[in-house]
Every structure is written in structure tokens, then in C-alpha cells.
mmCIF file of C-alpha atoms in Angstrom:
data_model
loop_
_atom_site.group_PDB
_atom_site.id
_atom_site.type_symbol
_atom_site.label_atom_id
_atom_site.label_comp_id
_atom_site.label_asym_id
_atom_site.label_seq_id
_atom_site.Cartn_x
_atom_site.Cartn_y
_atom_site.Cartn_z
ATOM 1 C CA SER A 5 10.934 14.886 -10.221
ATOM 2 C CA ILE A 6 8.470 13.568 -7.642
ATOM 3 C CA SER A 7 6.792 16.968 -7.332
ATOM 4 C CA TRP A 8 6.081 17.177 -11.066
ATOM 5 C CA TRP A 9 4.737 13.623 -11.223
ATOM 6 C CA ARG A 10 2.430 14.185 -8.248
ATOM 7 C CA GLN A 11 1.085 17.362 -9.859
ATOM 8 C CA VAL A 12 0.203 15.413 -13.000
ATOM 9 C CA GLN A 13 -1.454 12.655 -10.959
ATOM 10 C CA ALA A 14 -3.339 15.207 -8.866
ATOM 11 C CA ILE A 15 -4.848 16.761 -11.978
ATOM 12 C CA CYS A 16 -6.031 13.371 -13.190
ATOM 13 C CA ALA A 17 -7.013 11.816 -9.850
ATOM 14 C CA PRO A 18 -10.599 11.708 -8.614
ATOM 15 C CA LEU A 19 -11.418 14.254 -5.908
ATOM 16 C CA GLU A 20 -12.069 11.487 -3.361
ATOM 17 C CA THR A 21 -8.494 10.284 -3.744
ATOM 18 C CA LEU A 22 -7.136 13.798 -3.264
ATOM 19 C CA SER A 23 -9.031 14.211 -0.003
ATOM 20 C CA GLU A 24 -7.497 11.032 1.433
ATOM 21 C CA SER A 25 -3.964 12.464 1.607
ATOM 22 C CA TRP A 26 -2.566 9.419 -0.112
ATOM 23 C CA PHE A 27 0.727 11.088 -0.928
ATOM 24 C CA GLU A 28 1.294 12.122 2.707
ATOM 25 C CA ALA A 29 0.646 8.531 3.764
ATOM 26 C CA GLU A 30 3.192 7.246 1.245
ATOM 27 C CA LEU A 31 5.726 9.767 2.547
ATOM 28 C CA LYS A 32 5.106 8.647 6.152
ATOM 29 C CA THR A 33 5.833 5.062 5.162
ATOM 30 C CA LEU A 34 8.902 6.127 3.201
ATOM 31 C CA ARG A 35 10.244 8.072 6.225
ATOM 32 C CA ARG A 36 9.602 5.130 8.568
ATOM 33 C CA GLU A 37 11.470 2.815 6.196
ATOM 34 C CA GLN A 38 14.382 5.271 5.967
ATOM 35 C CA ILE A 39 14.696 5.109 9.756
ATOM 36 C CA PHE A 40 14.385 1.314 9.700
ATOM 37 C CA LEU A 41 17.211 1.004 7.145
ATOM 38 C CA ASP A 42 19.451 3.597 8.808
ATOM 39 C CA GLY A 43 22.926 2.159 9.187
ATOM 40 C CA SER A 44 22.614 -0.124 6.157
ATOM 41 C CA ASP A 45 23.720 0.698 2.637
ATOM 42 C CA LEU A 46 20.114 0.460 1.462
ATOM 43 C CA SER A 47 17.463 3.123 0.896
ATOM 44 C CA PRO A 48 13.730 2.694 0.370
ATOM 45 C CA ARG A 49 12.207 4.014 -2.853
ATOM 46 C CA LEU A 50 8.841 5.575 -3.595
ATOM 47 C CA VAL A 51 7.926 3.431 -6.605
ATOM 48 C CA SER A 52 4.407 4.818 -7.047
ATOM 49 C CA VAL A 53 5.725 8.061 -8.535
ATOM 50 C CA VAL A 54 7.263 6.282 -11.508
ATOM 51 C CA ASP A 55 5.001 3.235 -11.878
ATOM 52 C CA SER A 56 1.429 3.501 -10.619
ATOM 53 C CA LEU A 57 0.724 -0.043 -11.850
ATOM 54 C CA ALA A 58 3.602 -1.720 -10.000
ATOM 55 C CA GLY A 59 1.233 -3.255 -7.437
ATOM 56 C CA TYR A 60 2.947 -1.546 -4.495
ATOM 57 C CA ASP A 61 3.990 1.964 -3.482
ATOM 58 C CA VAL A 62 7.246 1.699 -1.519
ATOM 59 C CA LEU A 63 10.171 -0.631 -2.113
ATOM 60 C CA SER A 64 12.114 -1.356 1.047
ATOM 61 C CA TYR A 65 14.239 -4.193 2.420
ATOM 62 C CA ARG A 66 14.162 -6.724 5.235
ATOM 63 C CA GLU A 67 17.009 -8.734 6.669
ATOM 64 C CA ASN A 68 17.191 -12.287 5.475
ATOM 65 C CA GLY A 69 19.216 -14.316 7.965
ATOM 66 C CA VAL A 70 20.767 -16.452 5.253
ATOM 67 C CA ASP A 71 22.017 -14.085 2.574
ATOM 68 C CA GLY A 72 21.678 -10.497 3.737
ATOM 69 C CA TRP A 73 18.720 -8.417 2.596
ATOM 70 C CA ARG A 74 15.646 -9.113 0.486
ATOM 71 C CA GLU A 75 13.255 -6.731 -1.222
ATOM 72 C CA HIS A 76 10.103 -5.865 0.735
ATOM 73 C CA TYR A 77 7.047 -4.331 -0.955
ATOM 74 C CA ILE A 78 4.627 -1.966 0.780
ATOM 75 C CA GLU A 79 1.199 -0.933 -0.474
ATOM 76 C CA VAL A 80 -0.038 2.251 1.234
ATOM 77 C CA LYS A 81 -3.687 3.188 1.740
ATOM 78 C CA SER A 82 -5.244 6.096 3.620
ATOM 79 C CA THR A 83 -8.485 7.841 4.480
ATOM 80 C CA GLN A 84 -9.425 10.943 6.422
ATOM 81 C CA SER A 85 -12.724 9.441 7.601
ATOM 82 C CA HIS A 86 -13.043 8.118 11.151
ATOM 83 C CA ASN A 87 -16.598 6.976 10.424
ATOM 84 C CA ASP A 88 -15.974 4.937 7.302
ATOM 85 C CA ALA A 89 -12.526 3.409 7.594
ATOM 86 C CA ARG A 90 -12.245 1.576 4.308
ATOM 87 C CA PHE A 91 -9.991 1.391 1.299
ATOM 88 C CA TYR A 92 -9.995 -0.117 -2.167
ATOM 89 C CA LEU A 93 -7.544 -2.806 -3.195
ATOM 90 C CA SER A 94 -7.217 -3.461 -6.913
ATOM 91 C CA ARG A 95 -6.868 -6.900 -8.443
ATOM 92 C CA ASN A 96 -3.427 -5.869 -9.686
ATOM 93 C CA GLU A 97 -2.328 -4.915 -6.142
ATOM 94 C CA TRP A 98 -3.619 -8.191 -4.722
ATOM 95 C CA ASP A 99 -2.096 -10.316 -7.497
ATOM 96 C CA PHE A 100 1.246 -8.672 -6.734
ATOM 97 C CA ALA A 101 0.761 -9.445 -3.027
ATOM 98 C CA LEU A 102 0.015 -13.092 -3.802
ATOM 99 C CA ASN A 103 3.135 -13.369 -5.947
ATOM 100 C CA ASN A 104 5.227 -11.835 -3.137
ATOM 101 C CA PHE A 105 3.228 -13.204 -0.197
ATOM 102 C CA TYR A 106 5.994 -13.184 2.431
ATOM 103 C CA SER A 107 7.634 -9.961 1.210
ATOM 104 C CA TRP A 108 4.539 -7.726 1.040
ATOM 105 C CA GLN A 109 2.688 -5.597 3.554
ATOM 106 C CA LEU A 110 -0.095 -3.058 3.589
ATOM 107 C CA ASP A 111 0.177 0.189 5.562
ATOM 108 C CA TYR A 112 -3.191 1.772 6.305
ATOM 109 C CA TYR A 113 -3.582 5.276 7.729
ATOM 110 C CA VAL A 114 -6.918 6.478 9.131
ATOM 111 C CA ALA A 115 -6.860 10.250 9.662
ATOM 112 C CA ASP A 116 -4.551 11.034 12.589
ATOM 113 C CA GLN A 117 -4.499 7.464 13.970
ATOM 114 C CA PRO A 118 -1.303 5.373 14.087
ATOM 115 C CA CYS A 119 -0.565 3.318 10.997
ATOM 116 C CA VAL A 120 -2.109 -0.152 10.829
ATOM 117 C CA THR A 121 0.283 -2.612 9.199
ATOM 118 C CA MET A 122 -0.986 -5.910 7.825
ATOM 119 C CA ASN A 123 0.798 -8.744 6.052
ATOM 120 C CA ALA A 124 -0.686 -10.563 3.060
ATOM 121 C CA SER A 125 -2.118 -13.325 5.233
ATOM 122 C CA GLU A 126 -4.065 -10.785 7.317
ATOM 123 C CA VAL A 127 -5.384 -8.949 4.245
ATOM 124 C CA GLN A 128 -6.395 -12.186 2.538
ATOM 125 C CA ALA A 129 -9.412 -12.560 4.835
ATOM 126 C CA PHE A 130 -10.947 -9.451 3.207
ATOM 127 C CA ILE A 131 -10.418 -10.530 -0.406
ATOM 128 C CA PRO A 132 -13.344 -11.900 -2.440
ATOM 129 C CA THR A 133 -13.128 -15.274 -4.143
ATOM 130 C CA ASP A 134 -13.515 -15.691 -7.884
ATOM 131 C CA THR A 135 -16.118 -18.174 -9.018
ATOM 132 C CA ARG A 136 -16.833 -19.866 -12.298
ATOM 133 C CA LEU A 137 -19.268 -17.055 -13.113
ATOM 134 C CA SER A 138 -17.595 -14.011 -11.570
ATOM 135 C CA HIS A 139 -14.194 -12.388 -11.313
ATOM 136 C CA TRP A 140 -13.486 -9.411 -9.036
ATOM 137 C CA ASN A 141 -11.411 -6.379 -10.087
ATOM 138 C CA GLU A 142 -11.554 -4.175 -6.994
ATOM 139 C CA ALA A 143 -12.220 -5.079 -3.367
ATOM 140 C CA VAL A 144 -13.549 -2.728 -0.721
ATOM 141 C CA VAL A 145 -11.781 -3.481 2.549
ATOM 142 C CA ARG A 146 -13.481 -2.194 5.682
ATOM 143 C CA LEU A 147 -11.395 -2.884 8.775
ATOM 144 C CA ARG A 148 -14.068 -1.928 11.257
ATOM 145 C CA ASP A 149 -17.798 -1.353 11.253
ATOM 146 C CA SER A 150 -18.625 2.233 10.337
ATOM 147 C CA ALA A 151 -20.916 2.406 13.385
ATOM 148 C CA SER A 152 -17.987 1.988 15.799
#
């Protein structure tokens, strides 16, 4: 069950992650996608509870004008801090986004603010570039200056 899996993850997760209400953010996205898909035969799924390395958290669907529906992948990030609105994006998450560039989005929740939704093209501006001598594994994405 989801509850059992989240309890196991909570025991193993760093305290910083627990304070960011990541699970609540994933549930908000899941609920929004349920409303979006209402009336179709499709239901979104919370993938993160069964595969934390999938590269995304919520599987949903978007209409494809040609042949019905296509899968749509959502990575969810959150923080409780108004002063330091940042999140970490792993190389695995970004590689998945690149491989699904037009079917991927990032939902970002900052405390009690409305969700910020970004597509892969918008997130790409924050991603470091590998060089001949270096390869990144985790990017810190700060959407606004912490002084604002």
C-alpha cells in the first residue's frame, strides 16, 4: 500500500526532505490530474511510491489530436521555505526529461503558494552543461533570488 511504502521511505529519508512535505505535493499534483482526466477512462498514477528511480513522480495523460491520449510524466518538487525557493534535480530525473522532452513537466510547490508548472524547455535553462572534464549528477535549481 502507499501508506506502508511512504512509512519506509520516511524512515530512510533525510530530515530536510521530510520537512519539505514532498508527499503532500505529489498528492496535490495527483488530485489535479484526477480532475483534469475526469470524464475520460484514464486515471493518473503515483509512480514514485513503487519506483523512486523512475525519473518522474506522477504518470498522467494528455490528449493527442491524432490518436487519442499519450502518456505525460510529472516530476514534483516542493519546499516550505519562502526565503530559499530551490530544489534539487537529479541527473536521472533530467535524463528522463530529455528522453520525454514534450511529454514531461515539473510541478514546483513553495510553501502555501500556487504550484509553478514548467515544461522541459523552461527547466533546461537551469541545467548545467557537462564538459570534457566534468559531469554533473545533481543540479540545484533556484527559481528566484533568495533575497526577494
